[in-house]
Coordinates of C-alpha atoms and ligand atoms in Angstrom, one line a residue:
M1 CA 19.9 12.1 -9.5
K2 CA 17.2 14.4 -10.8
L3 CA 14.9 14.1 -13.9
E4 CA 14.4 17.3 -15.6
N5 CA 11.1 18.5 -17.2
Y6 CA 12.7 18.8 -20.6
Q7 CA 13.7 15.1 -20.5
L8 CA 10.1 14.1 -19.8
E9 CA 8.9 16.4 -22.5
S10 CA 11.1 14.9 -25.1
H11 CA 10.1 11.4 -24.1
N12 CA 6.4 12.4 -24.3
S13 CA 6.7 14.1 -27.7
D14 CA 8.2 10.8 -29.1
L15 CA 5.1 8.9 -28.0
L16 CA 2.5 11.6 -28.4
A17 CA 1.0 10.7 -31.8
K18 CA 0.4 7.1 -31.0
H19 CA -1.0 8.0 -27.6
E20 CA -3.5 10.5 -29.1
R21 CA -4.8 7.9 -31.5
Q22 CA -5.3 5.4 -28.7
L23 CA -6.9 8.1 -26.5
D24 CA -9.4 9.1 -29.2
F25 CA -10.5 5.5 -29.6
I26 CA -11.1 4.9 -25.9
T27 CA -12.9 8.2 -25.3
L28 CA -15.4 7.1 -28.0
E29 CA -15.8 3.8 -26.2
I30 CA -16.3 5.1 -22.6
S31 CA -18.8 7.8 -22.0
N32 CA -17.3 9.2 -18.7
A33 CA -13.7 9.2 -19.9
Q34 CA -13.0 12.8 -19.0
S35 CA -14.2 12.4 -15.4
I36 CA -12.2 9.2 -15.1
I37 CA -9.1 11.0 -16.2
Q38 CA -9.6 13.7 -13.6
K39 CA -10.1 11.1 -10.9
L40 CA -6.9 9.4 -12.0
V41 CA -5.0 12.7 -11.9
D42 CA -6.1 13.2 -8.3
F43 CA -5.5 9.7 -7.1
Q44 CA -2.2 9.1 -5.2
I45 CA -0.6 5.9 -3.9
A46 CA 1.9 5.9 -1.1
I47 CA 5.2 4.1 -1.6
P48 CA 6.6 2.1 1.3
S49 CA 10.1 3.2 2.4
W50 CA 11.0 -0.5 2.8
A51 CA 10.4 -1.4 -0.8
L52 CA 13.2 0.7 -2.3
G53 CA 15.9 -1.9 -1.9
T54 CA 15.8 -5.4 -3.3
G55 CA 13.8 -7.6 -0.9
G56 CA 15.3 -10.7 0.3
T57 CA 14.1 -14.1 1.3
R58 CA 15.6 -16.1 4.2
F59 CA 17.7 -17.8 1.5
G60 CA 19.4 -14.7 0.1
R61 CA 19.3 -11.2 -1.1
F62 CA 20.6 -9.9 -4.4
S63 CA 21.0 -6.2 -4.6
S64 CA 20.6 -4.3 -7.9
G65 CA 22.9 -1.6 -6.7
G66 CA 22.3 2.1 -6.0
E67 CA 20.0 1.3 -3.2
P68 CA 19.1 4.3 -0.9
R69 CA 21.5 4.5 2.1
N70 CA 19.3 6.7 4.3
L71 CA 15.9 8.4 4.5
E72 CA 17.0 11.3 2.4
E73 CA 17.9 9.0 -0.5
K74 CA 14.6 7.0 0.0
I75 CA 12.7 10.3 -0.4
E76 CA 14.8 11.0 -3.5
D77 CA 13.8 7.6 -5.0
I78 CA 10.1 8.2 -4.4
G79 CA 10.5 11.7 -5.8
L80 CA 11.8 10.0 -9.0
L81 CA 8.8 7.7 -9.1
H82 CA 6.4 10.6 -8.6
K83 CA 8.1 12.6 -11.3
L84 CA 7.7 9.7 -13.7
N85 CA 4.1 8.7 -12.9
G86 CA 2.6 11.7 -11.1
S87 CA 0.7 9.2 -8.9
S88 CA 3.2 8.4 -6.1
G89 CA 2.9 11.6 -4.1
A90 CA 3.2 10.0 -0.6
I91 CA 5.6 7.9 1.4
S92 CA 4.9 5.5 4.2
L93 CA 7.7 5.2 6.8
H94 CA 8.7 2.3 9.0
I95 CA 10.2 3.0 12.4
P96 CA 13.0 2.4 13.5
W97 CA 14.2 1.7 9.9
D98 CA 13.5 5.3 9.0
V99 CA 14.0 7.5 12.0
A100 CA 14.4 11.1 10.9
D101 CA 17.3 13.0 12.7
N102 CA 16.3 16.4 11.4
T103 CA 12.5 16.4 11.0
N104 CA 12.3 19.9 9.4
A105 CA 14.9 19.1 6.8
I106 CA 13.1 15.8 6.0
K107 CA 9.8 17.6 5.7
A108 CA 11.3 20.2 3.4
L109 CA 12.9 17.6 1.2
A110 CA 9.7 15.6 0.9
A111 CA 7.8 18.8 0.0
Q112 CA 10.3 19.7 -2.7
H113 CA 9.4 16.4 -4.3
G114 CA 5.7 16.9 -3.8
L115 CA 5.4 14.1 -1.3
R116 CA 3.4 13.9 1.9
F117 CA 3.7 11.4 4.7
D118 CA 1.1 8.6 4.8
A119 CA 0.6 6.1 7.6
M120 CA 3.6 5.5 10.0
N121 CA 4.4 1.8 10.6
S122 CA 5.7 0.5 14.0
N123 CA 8.0 -2.5 14.3
T124 CA 7.5 -4.9 17.2
F125 CA 8.5 -7.9 15.1
Q126 CA 12.2 -7.5 15.4
D127 CA 14.5 -6.9 18.4
Q128 CA 16.7 -3.9 18.0
P129 CA 20.4 -4.2 19.0
D130 CA 20.1 -2.3 22.3
Q131 CA 16.6 -3.5 23.2
S132 CA 16.0 -4.3 26.9
Q133 CA 13.0 -6.6 26.2
S134 CA 12.6 -9.3 23.6
Y135 CA 9.7 -9.8 21.2
K136 CA 10.5 -13.4 20.6
F137 CA 7.2 -14.5 22.2
G138 CA 5.1 -11.5 21.0
S139 CA 4.8 -7.8 21.7
L140 CA 1.4 -6.4 22.5
Q141 CA 0.1 -9.8 23.5
H142 CA 3.1 -10.8 25.6
V143 CA 2.5 -12.6 28.9
D144 CA 5.0 -10.2 30.6
K145 CA 3.7 -6.7 31.2
A146 CA 7.2 -5.2 30.8
V147 CA 7.4 -6.4 27.2
R148 CA 3.9 -5.1 26.5
K149 CA 4.9 -1.7 27.9
H150 CA 8.0 -1.6 25.8
A151 CA 6.0 -2.3 22.6
I152 CA 3.3 0.3 23.6
D153 CA 6.0 2.9 24.3
H154 CA 7.5 2.2 20.8
N155 CA 4.1 2.8 19.1
I156 CA 3.6 6.0 21.0
E157 CA 7.0 7.2 20.0
V158 CA 6.1 6.3 16.3
I159 CA 3.0 8.5 16.7
R160 CA 5.1 11.3 18.1
Q161 CA 7.5 11.1 15.1
G162 CA 4.6 11.0 12.7
V163 CA 3.0 14.1 14.2
E164 CA 6.2 16.0 13.6
L165 CA 6.2 14.9 9.9
G166 CA 2.5 15.6 9.3
S167 CA 1.3 12.0 9.0
K168 CA -2.2 11.3 10.2
A169 CA -2.2 7.5 10.8
L170 CA -0.4 4.7 12.6
T171 CA -0.5 1.2 11.1
V172 CA 0.0 -1.6 13.6
W173 CA 1.0 -5.0 12.1
L174 CA 1.8 -7.6 14.8
A175 CA 3.8 -10.7 14.3
D176 CA 2.2 -11.9 17.6
G177 CA 0.8 -15.4 17.7
S178 CA 2.0 -18.9 18.5
C179 CA 3.8 -21.7 16.7
F180 CA 2.4 -24.7 18.6
P181 CA -0.9 -25.7 20.1
G182 CA -0.9 -25.0 23.8
Q183 CA 1.7 -22.3 23.6
L184 CA -0.8 -19.5 24.1
N185 CA -4.1 -18.9 25.8
F186 CA -6.1 -17.3 23.0
R187 CA -8.3 -15.3 25.2
K188 CA -5.5 -13.9 27.3
A189 CA -3.5 -13.1 24.2
F190 CA -6.5 -11.2 22.8
H191 CA -7.1 -9.3 26.0
N192 CA -3.5 -8.3 26.5
T193 CA -3.4 -7.1 22.9
L194 CA -6.6 -5.1 23.3
E195 CA -5.4 -3.5 26.6
S196 CA -2.1 -2.6 24.9
L197 CA -3.9 -1.2 21.8
R198 CA -6.1 0.9 24.1
E199 CA -3.1 2.6 25.5
I200 CA -1.8 3.3 22.1
Y201 CA -5.2 4.5 21.0
A202 CA -5.3 6.9 23.9
A203 CA -2.1 8.6 22.6
L204 CA -3.6 9.3 19.2
P205 CA -4.2 12.9 18.3
N206 CA -7.8 13.8 17.5
D207 CA -7.3 13.9 13.7
W208 CA -5.4 10.6 13.6
K209 CA -6.4 7.0 12.7
I210 CA -5.0 3.7 13.8
F211 CA -5.0 0.9 11.3
V212 CA -5.1 -2.6 12.6
E213 CA -3.5 -4.9 10.0
Y214 CA -4.2 -8.6 9.9
K215 CA -2.3 -11.5 8.5
A216 CA -3.1 -15.2 8.4
F217 CA 0.3 -16.7 9.3
E218 CA 4.0 -16.0 9.3
P219 CA 6.2 -15.6 11.3
N220 CA 3.9 -17.6 13.6
F221 CA 2.5 -20.8 12.0
Y222 CA -0.1 -22.1 14.4
S223 CA -2.1 -19.0 15.5
T224 CA -1.9 -15.3 14.8
T225 CA -3.5 -12.9 17.3
V226 CA -4.7 -10.5 14.6
G227 CA -5.1 -13.3 12.0
D228 CA -8.0 -12.2 9.8
W229 CA -10.5 -9.4 9.2
G230 CA -12.9 -10.6 11.9
Q231 CA -10.2 -10.4 14.5
S232 CA -9.1 -7.0 13.3
L233 CA -12.7 -5.7 13.2
L234 CA -13.2 -6.9 16.7
F235 CA -10.2 -4.9 17.9
A236 CA -11.3 -1.9 15.8
N237 CA -14.8 -1.9 17.1
K238 CA -13.7 -2.2 20.7
L239 CA -11.1 0.5 20.4
G240 CA -13.4 3.2 19.0
P241 CA -14.1 5.5 16.0
K242 CA -10.4 6.3 15.2
A243 CA -9.6 2.6 14.7
Y244 CA -10.0 0.8 11.4
T245 CA -9.0 -2.4 9.6
L246 CA -6.2 -2.4 7.1
V247 CA -6.4 -4.9 4.2
D248 CA -3.1 -6.2 2.9
L249 CA -3.9 -8.2 -0.2
G250 CA -1.3 -10.9 0.5
H251 CA -2.4 -11.6 4.1
H252 CA -5.3 -13.9 3.4
L253 CA -5.6 -17.7 3.2
P254 CA -5.8 -18.9 -0.4
N255 CA -8.9 -18.2 -2.4
A256 CA -10.4 -15.8 0.2
N257 CA -13.0 -13.5 -1.3
I258 CA -11.2 -10.2 -0.6
E259 CA -13.6 -8.0 -2.5
Q260 CA -16.5 -9.2 -0.3
I261 CA -14.4 -8.4 2.8
V262 CA -13.7 -4.9 1.5
S263 CA -17.4 -4.3 0.7
L264 CA -18.5 -5.3 4.2
L265 CA -15.8 -3.3 6.0
L266 CA -16.7 -0.3 4.0
M267 CA -20.4 -0.8 4.9
E268 CA -19.4 -0.9 8.6
E269 CA -17.3 2.3 8.2
K270 CA -14.3 0.3 9.4
L271 CA -12.2 0.1 6.3
G272 CA -9.1 2.2 6.9
G273 CA -6.9 1.4 3.9
F274 CA -4.8 -0.9 1.8
H275 CA -1.5 -2.5 1.4
F276 CA -1.4 -3.4 -2.3
N277 CA 0.6 -6.3 -3.6
D278 CA -0.1 -9.7 -5.2
S279 CA 0.4 -13.3 -4.2
K280 CA 0.1 -16.8 -5.5
Y281 CA 0.6 -18.6 -2.2
G282 CA 0.8 -16.3 0.8
D283 CA 2.5 -13.1 1.8
D284 CA 4.5 -13.1 -1.4
D285 CA 4.7 -9.3 -1.8
L286 CA 4.7 -9.6 -5.6
T287 CA 3.9 -6.6 -7.9
A288 CA 0.3 -5.5 -7.6
G289 CA -1.8 -7.0 -10.4
S290 CA 0.9 -9.4 -11.6
I291 CA -0.8 -12.6 -10.6
K292 CA -4.5 -11.9 -10.2
P293 CA -5.4 -8.7 -12.1
Y294 CA -9.1 -9.6 -12.2
Q295 CA -9.2 -9.8 -8.4
L296 CA -7.6 -6.4 -8.2
F297 CA -10.3 -5.0 -10.5
L298 CA -13.1 -6.7 -8.4
I299 CA -11.7 -5.1 -5.3
F300 CA -11.7 -1.7 -6.9
N301 CA -15.2 -2.3 -8.2
E302 CA -16.4 -2.8 -4.6
L303 CA -14.4 0.2 -3.5
V304 CA -15.8 2.6 -6.1
E305 CA -19.4 1.3 -5.5
G306 CA -19.1 1.4 -1.7
M307 CA -17.3 4.7 -1.5
D308 CA -19.8 6.4 -3.8
A309 CA -22.7 4.9 -1.8
R310 CA -21.3 6.8 1.2
G311 CA -20.3 9.9 -0.6
M312 CA -16.6 9.4 0.3
D313 CA -13.7 11.2 -1.2
H314 CA -11.7 8.6 -3.2
R315 CA -8.4 10.3 -2.8
E316 CA -8.6 11.3 0.9
D317 CA -10.8 9.0 2.9
L318 CA -8.9 5.7 2.7
G319 CA -5.1 5.0 3.0
W320 CA -3.8 3.8 -0.4
M321 CA -0.4 2.2 0.1
I322 CA 1.8 -0.4 -1.6
D323 CA 3.4 -3.1 0.5
A324 CA 5.6 -5.1 -1.8
S325 CA 9.2 -6.0 -1.9
H326 CA 10.8 -8.9 -3.5
N327 CA 13.9 -10.5 -4.9
V328 CA 14.4 -10.3 -8.6
K329 CA 13.3 -7.0 -10.2
D330 CA 14.7 -3.5 -9.9
P331 CA 12.6 -2.2 -7.0
L332 CA 11.9 1.1 -8.7
E333 CA 10.7 -0.6 -11.9
D334 CA 8.6 -2.9 -9.8
L335 CA 7.0 0.0 -8.0
L336 CA 6.2 1.7 -11.3
Q337 CA 4.5 -1.4 -12.4
S338 CA 2.5 -1.7 -9.2
V339 CA 1.3 1.8 -9.4
E340 CA 0.3 1.3 -13.0
A341 CA -1.6 -1.8 -12.2
I342 CA -3.5 -0.1 -9.4
M343 CA -4.4 2.8 -11.6
I344 CA -5.7 0.5 -14.4
A345 CA -7.9 -1.4 -11.9
Y346 CA -9.2 1.9 -10.5
A347 CA -9.9 3.2 -14.0
Q348 CA -11.7 0.0 -15.0
A349 CA -13.8 0.1 -11.9
L350 CA -14.8 3.7 -12.6
S351 CA -15.9 2.7 -16.1
V352 CA -18.4 0.0 -14.9
D353 CA -21.9 0.7 -16.1
R354 CA -23.4 0.9 -12.5
V355 CA -27.0 1.6 -13.6
A356 CA -27.0 -1.4 -15.9
L357 CA -25.4 -3.6 -13.2
Q358 CA -28.0 -2.6 -10.7
E359 CA -30.8 -3.3 -13.1
A360 CA -29.3 -6.7 -14.0
Q361 CA -28.9 -7.6 -10.3
A362 CA -32.5 -6.6 -9.5
I363 CA -33.9 -9.1 -12.0
N364 CA -31.3 -11.8 -11.2
D365 CA -29.8 -11.6 -14.7
V366 CA -26.6 -13.4 -13.7
A367 CA -25.1 -13.6 -17.2
R368 CA -25.7 -9.9 -17.9
S369 CA -24.1 -8.9 -14.5
Q370 CA -21.0 -10.9 -15.3
E371 CA -20.9 -9.4 -18.8
I372 CA -21.0 -5.9 -17.4
L373 CA -18.1 -6.4 -15.1
Q374 CA -16.0 -8.3 -17.7
Q375 CA -16.7 -5.6 -20.3
A376 CA -15.0 -3.1 -18.0
F377 CA -12.2 -5.5 -17.1
R378 CA -11.5 -6.4 -20.8
T379 CA -11.4 -2.8 -22.0
D380 CA -7.9 -1.4 -22.4
V381 CA -8.0 1.7 -20.3
R382 CA -4.2 2.3 -20.4
P383 CA -4.6 5.4 -22.6
L384 CA -6.7 7.0 -19.9
V385 CA -4.0 6.3 -17.3
A386 CA -1.3 7.6 -19.6
E387 CA -3.4 10.8 -20.3
A388 CA -3.7 11.4 -16.6
R389 CA 0.1 11.2 -16.3
L390 CA 0.5 13.6 -19.3
R391 CA -1.8 16.1 -17.6
S392 CA 0.2 15.9 -14.4
G393 CA 3.4 16.6 -16.3
A394 CA 4.7 13.1 -15.9
A395 CA 5.8 10.5 -18.4
L396 CA 3.5 8.8 -20.9
S397 CA 5.5 5.6 -20.3
P398 CA 7.2 5.7 -16.9
L399 CA 9.1 2.4 -17.3
Q400 CA 10.4 3.3 -20.7
A401 CA 11.5 6.7 -19.5
F402 CA 13.2 5.1 -16.4
R403 CA 15.3 3.0 -18.8
K404 CA 15.9 5.7 -21.4
F405 CA 17.3 8.1 -18.8
N406 CA 19.4 5.3 -17.2
V407 CA 18.0 6.0 -13.8
R408 CA 19.5 2.9 -12.1
Q409 CA 22.9 3.4 -13.7
E410 CA 22.9 7.0 -12.4
L411 CA 21.9 5.9 -8.9
I412 CA 24.7 3.3 -8.9
K413 CA 27.2 5.9 -10.0
N414 CA 26.1 8.2 -7.2
R415 CA 25.6 5.7 -4.4
G416 CA 27.8 2.7 -5.3
A417 CA 27.0 -0.8 -6.4
K418 CA 27.0 -2.4 -2.9
T419 CA 24.6 -0.2 -0.9
V420 CA 21.9 -1.9 1.1
A421 CA 18.6 -0.1 2.1
T422 CA 17.1 -0.6 5.5
G423 CA 14.0 -2.7 5.5
L424 CA 13.2 -6.3 5.0
Ligands
RM4_1 C1 4.4 -7.6 7.2 C2 3.2 -6.6 7.0 C3 3.5 -5.2 7.4 C4 4.8 -4.7 7.0 C5 5.9 -5.8 7.3 C6 7.3 -5.3 6.9 O1 4.2 -8.8 6.5 O2 2.7 -6.7 5.7 O3 2.5 -4.4 6.8 O4 5.0 -3.6 7.9 O5 5.6 -7.0 6.7
MN2 MN1 1.4 -5.0 5.0
MN3 MN1 3.0 -8.6 4.5

């Protein structure tokens, strides 16, 4: 299905008067509103190909129908999101879930929708039907060199496919670890993983990055070989300048201070990018900003401060990706909400009075420092985000437009009610 410009224009004209009133108010409140709007127009968040179908749990999966049946339809879905919000101009693929048979046609289709290919993801956490080696006891860490080689070759193949598509990064998330004390020699597991990652690193083109993603637990429940940012940073430092740490918000133990982790990784020039989502308990993969919006704001506050301190380009220099997929919402509506939450947190962080904050910090004025941050967090910046969409030719209210134009019903009509997307 395709959304036409005239449809969005009619949706926008219905909402315009109210939007303009709200925008006038906020531009009086925030001195740098125009520069914030431009940064929001530029900012793009990659959509994961595996979040376009309804996610399941090990207890069940309830499809909402019309799920994309192949990579072409996944690109079509992300094209719809991008048309609606103007901020989802990239796709992150997972191999082998998304192998492209005809790379040129896939590239052309993505370009038609204004999409580029963000980081490629390898998969050594599942055995494929015809696979000669098993990842049951790990992949890059495995005690058997033949299994390690299988996993290394897979990652190199993912890089090859990514090069053809114009991607510039590989994300490695490993399920490797152990379920019981004594199962694994920690040092040997680390060394095997490092040796394997070195071979993958050696296959990276010069302008590529490798992101080492960490996660505290699951599917292994006693130890994870890349379990936290310290372990990831160890690998990234040992690998070299093209290796970075990737922060997935749901991959920490409860109450971790993620914003401090982000600040220090940036300082060390080792922050590669993000997988945005939210969680209450663990790797819940809930909609970004749905549980802890203040935390999301505090993370962006560190990002803006840290990137500006190093003169970084907000749009280009880090990988901005969503990694969420769950059970009960329409996946496209969910992704619209995630993108909106990320844009709001970014806009709020851009509106923090940095000079006043530095002055307050320098004299240990704790209450004032807190006030400055909360002032930004409690300001309703949604009209700035909506204005950025309007200037990009997208919808003032993407979710409302999604429903008004019956996008899901159209997708079900075209694809059927029982389709199941590849992914989790
Ligand atoms: C993992 C991790 C990875 C993602 C898989 C599907 O928990 O977040 O980034 O590739 O899930
Ligand atoms: Mn992730
Ligand atoms: Mn995860």
